Coordinates of C-alpha atoms and ligand atoms in Angstrom, one line a residue:
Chain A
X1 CA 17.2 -10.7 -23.6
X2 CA 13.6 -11.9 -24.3
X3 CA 10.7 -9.7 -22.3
X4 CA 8.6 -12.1 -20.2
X5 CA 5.1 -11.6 -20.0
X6 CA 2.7 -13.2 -18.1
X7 CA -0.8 -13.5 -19.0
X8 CA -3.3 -13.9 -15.4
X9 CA -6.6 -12.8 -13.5
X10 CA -7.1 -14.5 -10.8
X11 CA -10.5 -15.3 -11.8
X12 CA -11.0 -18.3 -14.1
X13 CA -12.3 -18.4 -17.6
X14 CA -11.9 -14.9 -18.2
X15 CA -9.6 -15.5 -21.2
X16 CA -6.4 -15.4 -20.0
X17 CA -5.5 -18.9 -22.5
X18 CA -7.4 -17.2 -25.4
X19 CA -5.3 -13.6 -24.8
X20 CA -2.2 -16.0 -24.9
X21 CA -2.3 -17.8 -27.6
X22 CA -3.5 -14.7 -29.4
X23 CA -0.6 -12.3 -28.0
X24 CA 2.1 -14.8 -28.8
X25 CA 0.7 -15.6 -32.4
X26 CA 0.2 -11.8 -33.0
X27 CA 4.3 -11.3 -31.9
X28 CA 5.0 -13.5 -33.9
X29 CA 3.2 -12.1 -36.7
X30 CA 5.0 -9.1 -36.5
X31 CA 8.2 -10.7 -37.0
X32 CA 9.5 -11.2 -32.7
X33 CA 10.4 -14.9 -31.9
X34 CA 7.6 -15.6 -29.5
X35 CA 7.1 -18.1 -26.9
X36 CA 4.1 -18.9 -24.9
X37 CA 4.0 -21.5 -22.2
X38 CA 1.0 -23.7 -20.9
X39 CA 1.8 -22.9 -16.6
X40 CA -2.1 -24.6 -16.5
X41 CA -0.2 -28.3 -15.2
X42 CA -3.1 -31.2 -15.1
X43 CA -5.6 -29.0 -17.3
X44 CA -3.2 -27.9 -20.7
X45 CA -5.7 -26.1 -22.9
X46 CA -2.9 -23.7 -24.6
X47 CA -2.3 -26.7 -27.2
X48 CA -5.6 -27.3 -28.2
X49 CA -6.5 -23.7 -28.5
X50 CA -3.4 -23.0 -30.6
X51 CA -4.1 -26.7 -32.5
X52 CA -1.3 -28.5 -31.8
X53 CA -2.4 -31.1 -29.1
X54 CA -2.0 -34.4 -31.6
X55 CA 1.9 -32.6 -31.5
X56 CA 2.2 -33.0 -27.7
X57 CA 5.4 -35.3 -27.0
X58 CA 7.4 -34.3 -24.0
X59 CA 6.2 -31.5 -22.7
X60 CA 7.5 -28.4 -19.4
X61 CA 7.3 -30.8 -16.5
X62 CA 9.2 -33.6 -18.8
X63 CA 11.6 -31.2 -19.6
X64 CA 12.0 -29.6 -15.8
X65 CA 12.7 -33.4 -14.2
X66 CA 15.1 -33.9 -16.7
X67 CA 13.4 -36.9 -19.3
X68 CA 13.7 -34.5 -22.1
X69 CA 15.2 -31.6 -23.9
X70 CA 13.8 -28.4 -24.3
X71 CA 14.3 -28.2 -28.2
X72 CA 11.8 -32.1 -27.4
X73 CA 9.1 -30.3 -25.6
X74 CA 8.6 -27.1 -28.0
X75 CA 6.4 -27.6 -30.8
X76 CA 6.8 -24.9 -33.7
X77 CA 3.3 -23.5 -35.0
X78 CA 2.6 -24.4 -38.5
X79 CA 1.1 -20.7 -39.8
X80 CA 3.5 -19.0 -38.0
X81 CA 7.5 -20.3 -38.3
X82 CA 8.7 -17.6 -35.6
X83 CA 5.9 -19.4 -32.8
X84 CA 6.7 -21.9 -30.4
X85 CA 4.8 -23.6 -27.7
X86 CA 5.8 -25.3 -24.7
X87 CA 3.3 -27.3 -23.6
X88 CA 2.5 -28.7 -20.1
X89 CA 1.2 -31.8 -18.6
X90 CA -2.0 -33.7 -18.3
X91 CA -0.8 -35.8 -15.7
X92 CA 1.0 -34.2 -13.1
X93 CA 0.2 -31.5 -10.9
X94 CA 0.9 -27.7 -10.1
X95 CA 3.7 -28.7 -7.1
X96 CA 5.9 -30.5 -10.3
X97 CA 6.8 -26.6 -10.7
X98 CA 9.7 -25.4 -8.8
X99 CA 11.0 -21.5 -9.1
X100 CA 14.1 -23.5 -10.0
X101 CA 13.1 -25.3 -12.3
X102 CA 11.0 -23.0 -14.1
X103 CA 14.1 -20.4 -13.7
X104 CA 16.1 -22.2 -15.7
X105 CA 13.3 -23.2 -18.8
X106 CA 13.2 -19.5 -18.8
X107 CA 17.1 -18.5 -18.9
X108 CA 17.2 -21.2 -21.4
X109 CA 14.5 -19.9 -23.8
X110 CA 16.0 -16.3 -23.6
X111 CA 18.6 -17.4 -25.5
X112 CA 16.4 -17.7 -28.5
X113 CA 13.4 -15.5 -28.2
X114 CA 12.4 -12.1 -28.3
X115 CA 8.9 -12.6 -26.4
X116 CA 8.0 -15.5 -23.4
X117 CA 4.2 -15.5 -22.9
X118 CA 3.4 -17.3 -19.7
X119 CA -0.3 -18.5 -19.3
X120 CA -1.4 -18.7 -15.7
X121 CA -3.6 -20.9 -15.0
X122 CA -6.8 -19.6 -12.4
X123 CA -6.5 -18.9 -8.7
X124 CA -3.3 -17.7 -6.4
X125 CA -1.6 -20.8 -5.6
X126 CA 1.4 -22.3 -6.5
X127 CA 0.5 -22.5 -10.4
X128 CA -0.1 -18.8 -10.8
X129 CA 2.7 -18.1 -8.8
X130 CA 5.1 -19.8 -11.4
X131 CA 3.6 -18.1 -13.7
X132 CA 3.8 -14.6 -13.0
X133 CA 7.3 -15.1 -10.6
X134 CA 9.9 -14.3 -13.1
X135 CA 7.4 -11.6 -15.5
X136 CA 8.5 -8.5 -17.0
X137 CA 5.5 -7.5 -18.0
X138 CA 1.8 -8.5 -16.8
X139 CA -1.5 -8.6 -18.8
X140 CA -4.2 -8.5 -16.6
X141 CA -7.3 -10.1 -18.0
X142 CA -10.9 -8.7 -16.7
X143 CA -14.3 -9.1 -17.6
X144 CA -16.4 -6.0 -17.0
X145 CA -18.1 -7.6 -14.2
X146 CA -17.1 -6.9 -10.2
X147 CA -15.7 -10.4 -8.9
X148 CA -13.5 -10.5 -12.0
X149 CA -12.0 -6.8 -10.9
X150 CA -11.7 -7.7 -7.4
X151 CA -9.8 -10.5 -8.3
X152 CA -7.4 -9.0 -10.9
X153 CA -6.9 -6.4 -8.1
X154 CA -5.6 -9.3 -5.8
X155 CA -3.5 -10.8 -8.4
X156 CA -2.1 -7.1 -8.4
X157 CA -1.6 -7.2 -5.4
X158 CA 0.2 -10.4 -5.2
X159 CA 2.5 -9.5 -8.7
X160 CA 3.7 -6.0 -5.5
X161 CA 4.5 -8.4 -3.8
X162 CA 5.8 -11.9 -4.6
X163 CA 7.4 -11.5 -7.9
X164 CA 11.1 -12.2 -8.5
X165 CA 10.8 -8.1 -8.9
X166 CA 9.7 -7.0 -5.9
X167 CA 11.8 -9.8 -4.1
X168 CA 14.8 -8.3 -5.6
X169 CA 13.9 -4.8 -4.9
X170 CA 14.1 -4.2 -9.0
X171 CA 11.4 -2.0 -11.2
X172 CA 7.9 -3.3 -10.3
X173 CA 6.4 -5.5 -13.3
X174 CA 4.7 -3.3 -16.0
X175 CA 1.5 -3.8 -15.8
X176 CA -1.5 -3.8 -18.4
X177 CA -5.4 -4.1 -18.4
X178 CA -6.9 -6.0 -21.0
X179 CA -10.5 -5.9 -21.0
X180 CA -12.2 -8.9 -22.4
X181 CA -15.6 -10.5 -23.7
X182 CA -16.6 -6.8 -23.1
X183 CA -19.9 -6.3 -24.0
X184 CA -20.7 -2.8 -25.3
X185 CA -24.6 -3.4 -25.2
X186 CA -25.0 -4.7 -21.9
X187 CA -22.8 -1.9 -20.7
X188 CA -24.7 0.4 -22.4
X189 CA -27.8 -1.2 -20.2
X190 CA -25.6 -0.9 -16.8
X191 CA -25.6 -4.7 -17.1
X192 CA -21.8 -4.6 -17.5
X193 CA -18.9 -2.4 -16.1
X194 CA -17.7 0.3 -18.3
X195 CA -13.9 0.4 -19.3
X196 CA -13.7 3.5 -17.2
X197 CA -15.5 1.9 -14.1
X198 CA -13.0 -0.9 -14.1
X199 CA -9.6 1.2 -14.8
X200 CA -10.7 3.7 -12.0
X201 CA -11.1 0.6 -9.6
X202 CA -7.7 -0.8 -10.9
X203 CA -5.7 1.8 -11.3
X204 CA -3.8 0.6 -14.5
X205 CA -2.9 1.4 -17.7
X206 CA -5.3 0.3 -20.3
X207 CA -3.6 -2.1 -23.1
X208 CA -6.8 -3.2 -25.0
X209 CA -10.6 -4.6 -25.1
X210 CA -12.0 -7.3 -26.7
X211 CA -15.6 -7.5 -27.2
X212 CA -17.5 -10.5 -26.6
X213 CA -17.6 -12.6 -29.9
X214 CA -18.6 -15.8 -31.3
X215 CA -15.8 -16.2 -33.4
X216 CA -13.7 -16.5 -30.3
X217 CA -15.3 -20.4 -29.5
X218 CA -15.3 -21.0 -33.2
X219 CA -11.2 -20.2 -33.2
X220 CA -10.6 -22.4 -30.4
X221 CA -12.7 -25.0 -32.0
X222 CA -10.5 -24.5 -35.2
X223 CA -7.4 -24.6 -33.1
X224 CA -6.5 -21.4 -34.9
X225 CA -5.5 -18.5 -32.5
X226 CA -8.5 -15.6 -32.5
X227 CA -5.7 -12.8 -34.0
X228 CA -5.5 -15.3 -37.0
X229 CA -8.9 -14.3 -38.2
X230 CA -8.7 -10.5 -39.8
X231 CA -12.6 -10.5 -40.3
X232 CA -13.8 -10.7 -36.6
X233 CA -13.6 -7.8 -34.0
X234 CA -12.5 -10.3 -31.1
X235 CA -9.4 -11.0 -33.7
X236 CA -8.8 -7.3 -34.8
X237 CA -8.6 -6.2 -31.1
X238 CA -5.8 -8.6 -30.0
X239 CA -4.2 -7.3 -32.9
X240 CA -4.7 -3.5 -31.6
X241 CA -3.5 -4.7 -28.2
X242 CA 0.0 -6.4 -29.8
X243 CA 0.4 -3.3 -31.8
X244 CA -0.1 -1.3 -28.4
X245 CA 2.5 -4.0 -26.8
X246 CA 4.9 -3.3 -29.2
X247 CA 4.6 0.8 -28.2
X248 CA 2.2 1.3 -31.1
X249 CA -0.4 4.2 -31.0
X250 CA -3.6 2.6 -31.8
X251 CA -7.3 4.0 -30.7
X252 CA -9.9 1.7 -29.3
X253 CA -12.1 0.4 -31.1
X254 CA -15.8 -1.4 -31.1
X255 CA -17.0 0.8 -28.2
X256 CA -20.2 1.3 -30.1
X257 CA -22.9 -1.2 -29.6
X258 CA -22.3 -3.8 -33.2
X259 CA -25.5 -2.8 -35.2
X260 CA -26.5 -6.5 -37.1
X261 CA -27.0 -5.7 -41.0
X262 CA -30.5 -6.8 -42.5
X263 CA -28.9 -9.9 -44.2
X264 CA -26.8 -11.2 -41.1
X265 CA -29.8 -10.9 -39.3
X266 CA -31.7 -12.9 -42.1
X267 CA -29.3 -15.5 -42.1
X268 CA -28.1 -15.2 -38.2
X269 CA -24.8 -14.7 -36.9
Chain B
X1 CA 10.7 -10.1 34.4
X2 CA 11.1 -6.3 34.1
X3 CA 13.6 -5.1 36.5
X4 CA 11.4 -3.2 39.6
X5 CA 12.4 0.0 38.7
X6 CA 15.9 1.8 36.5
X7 CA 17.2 4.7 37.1
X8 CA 17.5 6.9 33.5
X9 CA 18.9 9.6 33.0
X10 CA 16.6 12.4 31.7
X11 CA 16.3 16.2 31.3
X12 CA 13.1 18.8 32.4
X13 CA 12.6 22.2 31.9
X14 CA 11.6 23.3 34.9
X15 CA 10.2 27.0 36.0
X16 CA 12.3 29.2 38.3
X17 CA 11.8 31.0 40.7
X18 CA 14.3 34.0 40.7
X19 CA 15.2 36.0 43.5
X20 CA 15.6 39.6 43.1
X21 CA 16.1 40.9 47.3
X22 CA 16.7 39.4 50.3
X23 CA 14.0 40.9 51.6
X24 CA 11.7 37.7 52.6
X25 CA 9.4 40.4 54.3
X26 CA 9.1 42.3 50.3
X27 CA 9.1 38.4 48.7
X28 CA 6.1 37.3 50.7
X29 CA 3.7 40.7 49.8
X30 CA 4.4 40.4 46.2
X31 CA 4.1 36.7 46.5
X32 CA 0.7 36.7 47.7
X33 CA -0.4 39.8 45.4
X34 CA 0.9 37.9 42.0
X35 CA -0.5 34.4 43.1
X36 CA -4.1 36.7 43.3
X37 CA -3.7 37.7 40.0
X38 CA -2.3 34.8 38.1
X39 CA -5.0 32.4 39.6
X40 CA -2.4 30.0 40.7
X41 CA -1.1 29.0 38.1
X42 CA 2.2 27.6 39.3
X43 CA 0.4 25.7 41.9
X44 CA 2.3 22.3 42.7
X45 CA 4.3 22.8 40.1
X46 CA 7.8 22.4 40.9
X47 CA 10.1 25.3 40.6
X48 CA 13.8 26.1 41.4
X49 CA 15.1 28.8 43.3
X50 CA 17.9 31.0 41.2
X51 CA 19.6 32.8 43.9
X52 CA 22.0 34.5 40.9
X53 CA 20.9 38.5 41.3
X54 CA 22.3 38.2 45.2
X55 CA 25.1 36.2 44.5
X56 CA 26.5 37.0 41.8
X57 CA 26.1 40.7 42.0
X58 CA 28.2 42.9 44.5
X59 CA 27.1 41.4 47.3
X60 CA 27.0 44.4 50.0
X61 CA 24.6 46.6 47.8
X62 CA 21.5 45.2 49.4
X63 CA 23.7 45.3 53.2
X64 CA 21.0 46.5 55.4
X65 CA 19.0 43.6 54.9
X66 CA 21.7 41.1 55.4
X67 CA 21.5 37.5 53.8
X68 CA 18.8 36.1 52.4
X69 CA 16.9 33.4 55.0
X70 CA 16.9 30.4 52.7
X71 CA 14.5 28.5 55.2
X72 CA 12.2 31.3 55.6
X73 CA 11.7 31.6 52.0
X74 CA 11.5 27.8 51.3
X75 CA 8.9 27.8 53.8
X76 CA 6.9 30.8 52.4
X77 CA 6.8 29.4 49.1
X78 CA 5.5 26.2 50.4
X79 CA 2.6 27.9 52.2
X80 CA 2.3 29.4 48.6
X81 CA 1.6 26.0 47.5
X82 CA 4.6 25.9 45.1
X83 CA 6.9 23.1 45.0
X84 CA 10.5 24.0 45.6
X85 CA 12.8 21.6 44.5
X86 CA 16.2 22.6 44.2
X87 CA 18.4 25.9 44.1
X88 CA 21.2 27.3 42.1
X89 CA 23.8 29.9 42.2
X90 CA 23.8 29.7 45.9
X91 CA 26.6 30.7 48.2
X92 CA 27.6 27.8 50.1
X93 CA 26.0 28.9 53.5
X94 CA 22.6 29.1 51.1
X95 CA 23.4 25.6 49.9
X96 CA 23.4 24.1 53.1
X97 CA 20.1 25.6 53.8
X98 CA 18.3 24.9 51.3
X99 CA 19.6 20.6 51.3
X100 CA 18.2 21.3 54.7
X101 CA 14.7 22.0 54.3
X102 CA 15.1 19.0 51.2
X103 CA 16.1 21.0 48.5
X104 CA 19.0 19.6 45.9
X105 CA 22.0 21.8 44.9
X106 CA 21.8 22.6 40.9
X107 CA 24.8 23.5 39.2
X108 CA 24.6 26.6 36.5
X109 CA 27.8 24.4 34.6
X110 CA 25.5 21.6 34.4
X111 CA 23.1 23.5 32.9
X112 CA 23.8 25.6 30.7
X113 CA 26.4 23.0 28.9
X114 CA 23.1 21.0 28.9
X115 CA 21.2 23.7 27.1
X116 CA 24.0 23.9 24.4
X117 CA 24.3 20.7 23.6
X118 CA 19.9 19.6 23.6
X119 CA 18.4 20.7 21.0
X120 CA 14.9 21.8 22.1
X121 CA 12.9 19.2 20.3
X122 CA 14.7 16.0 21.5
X123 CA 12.6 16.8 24.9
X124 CA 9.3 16.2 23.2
X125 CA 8.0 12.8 24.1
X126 CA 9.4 9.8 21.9
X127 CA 6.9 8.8 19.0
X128 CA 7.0 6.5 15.9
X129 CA 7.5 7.9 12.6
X130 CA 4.1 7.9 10.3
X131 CA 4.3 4.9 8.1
X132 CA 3.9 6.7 4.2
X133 CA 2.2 4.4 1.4
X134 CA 2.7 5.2 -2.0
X135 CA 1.2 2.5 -4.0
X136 CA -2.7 0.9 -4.0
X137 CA -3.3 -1.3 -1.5
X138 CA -5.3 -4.1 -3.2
X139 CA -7.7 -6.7 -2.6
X140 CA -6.4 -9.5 0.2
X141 CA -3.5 -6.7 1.1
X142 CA -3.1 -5.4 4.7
X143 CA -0.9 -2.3 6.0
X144 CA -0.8 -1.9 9.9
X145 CA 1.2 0.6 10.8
X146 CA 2.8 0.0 14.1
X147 CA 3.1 2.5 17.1
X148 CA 2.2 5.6 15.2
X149 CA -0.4 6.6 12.0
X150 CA -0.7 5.3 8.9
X151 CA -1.1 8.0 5.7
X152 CA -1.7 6.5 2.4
X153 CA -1.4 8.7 -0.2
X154 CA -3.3 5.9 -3.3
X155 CA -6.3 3.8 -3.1
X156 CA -7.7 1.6 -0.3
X157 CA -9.3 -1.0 -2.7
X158 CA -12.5 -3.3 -1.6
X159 CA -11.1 -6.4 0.3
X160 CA -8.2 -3.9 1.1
X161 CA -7.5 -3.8 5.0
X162 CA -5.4 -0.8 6.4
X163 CA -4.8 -0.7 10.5
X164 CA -3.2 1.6 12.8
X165 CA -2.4 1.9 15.9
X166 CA -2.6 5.8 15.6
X167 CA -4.8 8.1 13.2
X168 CA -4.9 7.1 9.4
X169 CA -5.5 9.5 6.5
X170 CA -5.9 8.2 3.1
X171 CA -5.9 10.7 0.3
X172 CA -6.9 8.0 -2.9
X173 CA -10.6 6.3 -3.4
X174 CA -10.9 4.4 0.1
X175 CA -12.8 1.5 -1.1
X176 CA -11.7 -1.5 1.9
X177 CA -11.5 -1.5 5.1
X178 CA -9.8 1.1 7.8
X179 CA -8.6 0.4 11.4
X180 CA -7.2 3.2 13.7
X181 CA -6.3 3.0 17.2
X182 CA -5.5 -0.5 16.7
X183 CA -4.1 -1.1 20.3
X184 CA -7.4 0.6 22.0
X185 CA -6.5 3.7 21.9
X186 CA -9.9 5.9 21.3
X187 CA -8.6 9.1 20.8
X188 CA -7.7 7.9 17.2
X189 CA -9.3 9.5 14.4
X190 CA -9.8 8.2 10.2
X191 CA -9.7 11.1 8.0
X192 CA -10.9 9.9 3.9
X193 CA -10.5 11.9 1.3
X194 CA -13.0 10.2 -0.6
X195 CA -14.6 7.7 1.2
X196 CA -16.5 4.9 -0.3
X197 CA -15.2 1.9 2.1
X198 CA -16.7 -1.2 3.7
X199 CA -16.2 -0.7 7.4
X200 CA -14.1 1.6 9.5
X201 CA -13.0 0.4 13.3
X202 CA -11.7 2.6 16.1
X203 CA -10.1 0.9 19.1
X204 CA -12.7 -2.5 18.2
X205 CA -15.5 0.0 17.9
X206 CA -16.8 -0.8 14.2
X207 CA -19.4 0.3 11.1
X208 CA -20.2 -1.2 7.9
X209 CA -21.1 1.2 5.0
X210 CA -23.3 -0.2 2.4
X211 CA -21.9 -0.2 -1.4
X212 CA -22.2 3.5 -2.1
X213 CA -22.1 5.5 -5.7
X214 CA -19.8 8.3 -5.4
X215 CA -17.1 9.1 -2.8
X216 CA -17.1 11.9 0.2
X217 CA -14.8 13.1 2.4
X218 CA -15.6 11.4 5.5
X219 CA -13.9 11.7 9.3
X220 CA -14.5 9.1 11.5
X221 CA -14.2 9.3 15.9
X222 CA -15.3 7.6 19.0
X223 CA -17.9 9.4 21.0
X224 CA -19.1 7.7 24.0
X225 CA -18.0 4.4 22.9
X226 CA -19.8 5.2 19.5
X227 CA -18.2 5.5 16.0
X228 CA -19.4 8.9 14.7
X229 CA -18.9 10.0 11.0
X230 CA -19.2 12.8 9.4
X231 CA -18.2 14.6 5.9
X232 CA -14.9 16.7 6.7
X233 CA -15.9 20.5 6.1
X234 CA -12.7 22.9 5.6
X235 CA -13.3 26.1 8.0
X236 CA -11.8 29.0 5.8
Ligands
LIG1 N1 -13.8 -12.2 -26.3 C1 -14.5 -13.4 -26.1 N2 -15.7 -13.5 -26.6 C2 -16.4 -14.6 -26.4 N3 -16.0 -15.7 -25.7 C3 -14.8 -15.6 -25.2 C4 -13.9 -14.4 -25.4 N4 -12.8 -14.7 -24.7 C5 -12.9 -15.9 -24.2 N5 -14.0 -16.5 -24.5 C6 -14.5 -17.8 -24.1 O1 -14.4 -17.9 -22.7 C7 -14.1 -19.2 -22.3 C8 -12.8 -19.2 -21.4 O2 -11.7 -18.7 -22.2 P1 -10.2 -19.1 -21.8 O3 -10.1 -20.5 -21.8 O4 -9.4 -18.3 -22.7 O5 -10.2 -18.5 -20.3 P2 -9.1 -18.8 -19.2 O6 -9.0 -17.5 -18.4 O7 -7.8 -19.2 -19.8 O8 -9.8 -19.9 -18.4 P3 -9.0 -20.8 -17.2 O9 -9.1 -19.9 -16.0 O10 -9.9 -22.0 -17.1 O11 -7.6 -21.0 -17.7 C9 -13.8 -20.0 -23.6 O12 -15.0 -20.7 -23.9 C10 -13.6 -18.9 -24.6 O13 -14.1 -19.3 -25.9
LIG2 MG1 -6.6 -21.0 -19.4

């Protein structure tokens, strides 16, 4: 049976498509069948992040009102043979996804892979709610900055709650903090929460950070997942936190404020 | 519509009165001597009248002074200003007396079976069990514990919102937002063990605490139709 993991925040643009398409292509570096699903209906950025949007042909909501196969809609990545994507619509809307529906995409793609990441789009409505409904396992993406914790606290909240799990009366969803576009000098300046400011307020395990990094726009300009690029920190940290996924021990690191070298500053960035 | 009234059955532990001579003349001297010292404290309280020492003993030891007057001593403990309600262990001459001057006829079967099979604590007062919370309540949540308190034993989080109609205790980081006495009632009480929240209420009585660094242990009351607060000190 594959794990299901959903990636969410509550809060938008805090990196929840970016810790996707970085978790799934990490996975599937490390040899897991991996999944991960675009639950952002009417926006679909997962593709073009992970460089496949010229693939796009059918894509979930095709496949959920029953115009196209599942083996149609998934696209299989091009660096990576064990990582799939299923895309999701331009088009349509969050109310084309049914608990049904999305039930049995899920049931179907068990049959064939170890790992389902599920990218929620922002908010608490009926898109996130797909999203994180059937989850194993949550990543909770936060920037070190209070709305963001206050609204991964209500996404907690809401995971208690109104997942399939606590519905059923089964073991509560794992959940994980990921920390992202942290920040270490403007923390160090009390312009930013610390990692143990927010994980006091949450309450959570802590998975992994990733510091803020311009290699992380670059990537998704590339189309080539963050974790894809072994020289950046941004990319080294997601692959800390899918080695920490897997049950790995693996120390933080880049807590330290980046020092520029003499020639990087010379040449900039 | 609520029927006007129901008749339920119901048990009391009432005081009693026992009755140690038939000697009314004895009864009243004593009477007035131990109502002296005891500052009255049976006063209107109702009591019943245990007859058992006369009765049940050999009745012809205490011959010379005949049968006890039941209507005498009713009387005298009215003018005592206690509340005689009923007797028991009575002879049936007594019992006819005492229904006279409107005192009902208690039955020591009745009784005693009744003591065997009550425990002692099922004659407390009714009350709702304490709704227990073991996991954070987060942002946009909201626990109201109905009828009785609330004790939450992880954290209140900011935008949290926990309500009572009793007390509430919350031993985690109380971040939100804390409501006791719910229904009105301002005897409730809000004990934090470390309080850093954005408002507490007591029966619709409210204050809002400014973003704080650092958490106290905080107890919160209604005084005068005022929320009071104050850190909670442990007397040792
Ligand atoms: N570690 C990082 N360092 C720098 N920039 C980052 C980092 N992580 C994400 N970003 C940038 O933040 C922006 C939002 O990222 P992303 O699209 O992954 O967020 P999201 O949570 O999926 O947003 P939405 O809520 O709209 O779905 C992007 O421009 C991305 O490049
Ligand atoms: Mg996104």
């Amino acid at each position: 049976m594959a794990k299901i993991i959903v990636v969410t925040s509550g809060k938008g643009g805090v990196g929840k498509t970016t810790t996707s398409a970085s978790i799934a292509a990490g996975l599937a570096l490390q040899g897991h069948a991996t999944v991960v699903i675009d639950f952002d209906v009417g926006l679909r950025n997962l593709d073009l992040i992970m460089g496949c949007e010229r693939r796009v042909v059918y894509d979930m909501v095709n496949v959920i009102q029953g115009d196209a196969r599942l083996h149609q809609a998934l696209i299989q990545d091009k660096r990576c043979d064990k990582l799939h994507i299923l895309p999701t619509s331009q088009t349509r809307d969050k109310d084309a996804l049914d608990k049904q529906g999305v039930g049995q995409i899920l049931d179907e793609l068990q049959q064939s892979f170890d790992y389902i990441i599920c990218d929620s789009p922002a908010g608490i409505e009926r898109g996130a709610l797909m999203a994180l409904y059937y989850a194993d396992e949550a990543v909770i993406v936060t920037n070190p900055e209070v709305s963001s914790v206050r609204d991964s606290d209500r996404i907690l909240g809401i995971l208690h709650a109104k997942s399939r799990r606590a519905e059923q009366g089964l073991a509560p969803v794992k959940e994980h903090l990921l920390i992202s576009r942290y920040n270490p000098a403007r923390v160090a300046e009390g312009e930013m929460l610390s990692i143990e400011d927010i994980q006091e307020l949450l309450g959570i395990p802590l998975l992994g950070m990733i510091p803020e990094s311009e290699s992380v726009l670059k990537a998704s300009n590339a189309g080539t997942p963050v974790v894809f690029d072994r020289e950046s920190r941004a990319g080294q940290a997601y692959a800390d936190t899918v080695r920490r996924l897997l049950g790995h021990d693996c120390p933080l690191r880049f807590l330290e404020v980046e020092k520029k070298s003499l020639l990087k500053r010379v040449f900039g960035g | 519509m609520m029927a006007a009234f129901e008749f339920r059955g119901s048990a009391f532990s009432l005081p009693v009165f026992q009755v140690n001579t038939a000697d009314v003349e004895r009864i009243s001297q004593e009477l007035e001597q131990r109502l002296l010292e005891s500052q009255q404290f049976f006063v209107n309280a109702p009591l019943v009248v245990d007859v058992a020492p006369l009765t049940l003993r050999n009745a012809d030891e205490d011959a010379s002074v005949g049968p006890l007057d039941i209507a005498t001593l009713v009387r005298l403990l009215r003018q005592a200003a206690l509340l005689p309600v009923g007797i028991i262990h009575g002879t049936p001459a007594m019992e006819q007396a005492a229904v006279a001057e409107g005192l009902a006829v208690l039955h020591a079967s009745a009784q005693h079976g009744h003591e065997k099979k009550t425990p002692v604590r099922s004659r407390r007062a009714p009350r709702t069990p304490t709704m227990v919370v073991g996991h954070p309540v987060r942002a946009g949540q909201q626990i109201y514990a109905q009828g009785g308190d609330l004790v939450v034993l992880a954290a209140v989080n900011a935008g949290a919102e926990v309500a009572a109609d009793g007390d509430i205790h919350i031993y985690g980081p109380m971040r939100g937002k804390a409501l006791a006495g719910a229904q009105g009632d301002t005897q409730t009480n809000i004990f934090c063990h470390a309080f850093a929240g954005e408002m507490l209420v007591i029966a619709g009585h409210y204050r809002t605490f400014e973003p704080s660094h650092g958490a106290v242990p905080l107890q919160a009351w209604l005084e005068n139709e005022q929320l009071m607060v104050a850190p909670i000190e442990c007397i040792s």
